[in-house]
């Protein structure tokens, strides 16, 4: 009986993924940047901009039926006048740092727990603003460091072969204009803190492997980095597009920048 139930669940999930895959080419990417006009202190430094990226499906309220009524197909839903419903499939957040003002950026990162672990990447005493062994990883130029903090993919879209990685990779492509390096600290979100609890090491390794599959490589302090113009990232995204069936129909982009 258990095997029958498991088989039925697998078949149901396969049908769900087939329907979601058909909608994938309609996914739109949105990037929002926010930075102050004047110095405000804290994250008010002009050296640092906060960014948010989303993968969004827009559907008519009249079409919200069947699979689209499921709670797990969206991280959040937004209803607008005119009967349009936005299903936010994926979200990611982070910071964009002006390396020309690395000293200010150090002060900002040092004051926020969520970003303090990225401090070793910066060296305000160097012309590049980056630590020497980080700069060696960068083949190109660029005046910005992009930090990727949190990524969330709606549960229904997981296990499809890389939807989350494709969304993040394409968002980084839009963010990476004039960017020298992208960095993140792979961490399994089901755990809080880095305590040695059962399953943590295995879960962290799995997350690291996911980011490694698109070209990120380990540095120090559990930080992983990538040159956004690197061949491994370009090739990995092309393979994901082919696997997911969107190689010819690229998702759109609606950019709303607060800067």
Tab-separated table of C-alpha atoms in Angstrom, residues 1-15:
chain	number	residue	atom	x	y	z
A	1	UNK	CA	0.000	0.000	0.000
A	2	UNK	CA	2.891	2.307	0.818
A	3	UNK	CA	4.508	1.735	-2.567
A	4	UNK	CA	1.218	2.376	-4.346
A	5	UNK	CA	0.802	5.669	-2.519
A	6	UNK	CA	4.381	6.684	-3.275
A	7	UNK	CA	3.958	5.852	-6.963
A	8	UNK	CA	0.755	7.897	-7.116
A	9	UNK	CA	2.504	10.878	-5.528
A	10	UNK	CA	5.379	10.618	-8.005
A	11	UNK	CA	2.973	10.514	-10.944
A	12	UNK	CA	1.030	13.478	-9.577
A	13	UNK	CA	4.234	15.495	-9.154
A	14	UNK	CA	5.351	14.597	-12.669
A	15	UNK	CA	2.056	15.884	-14.090
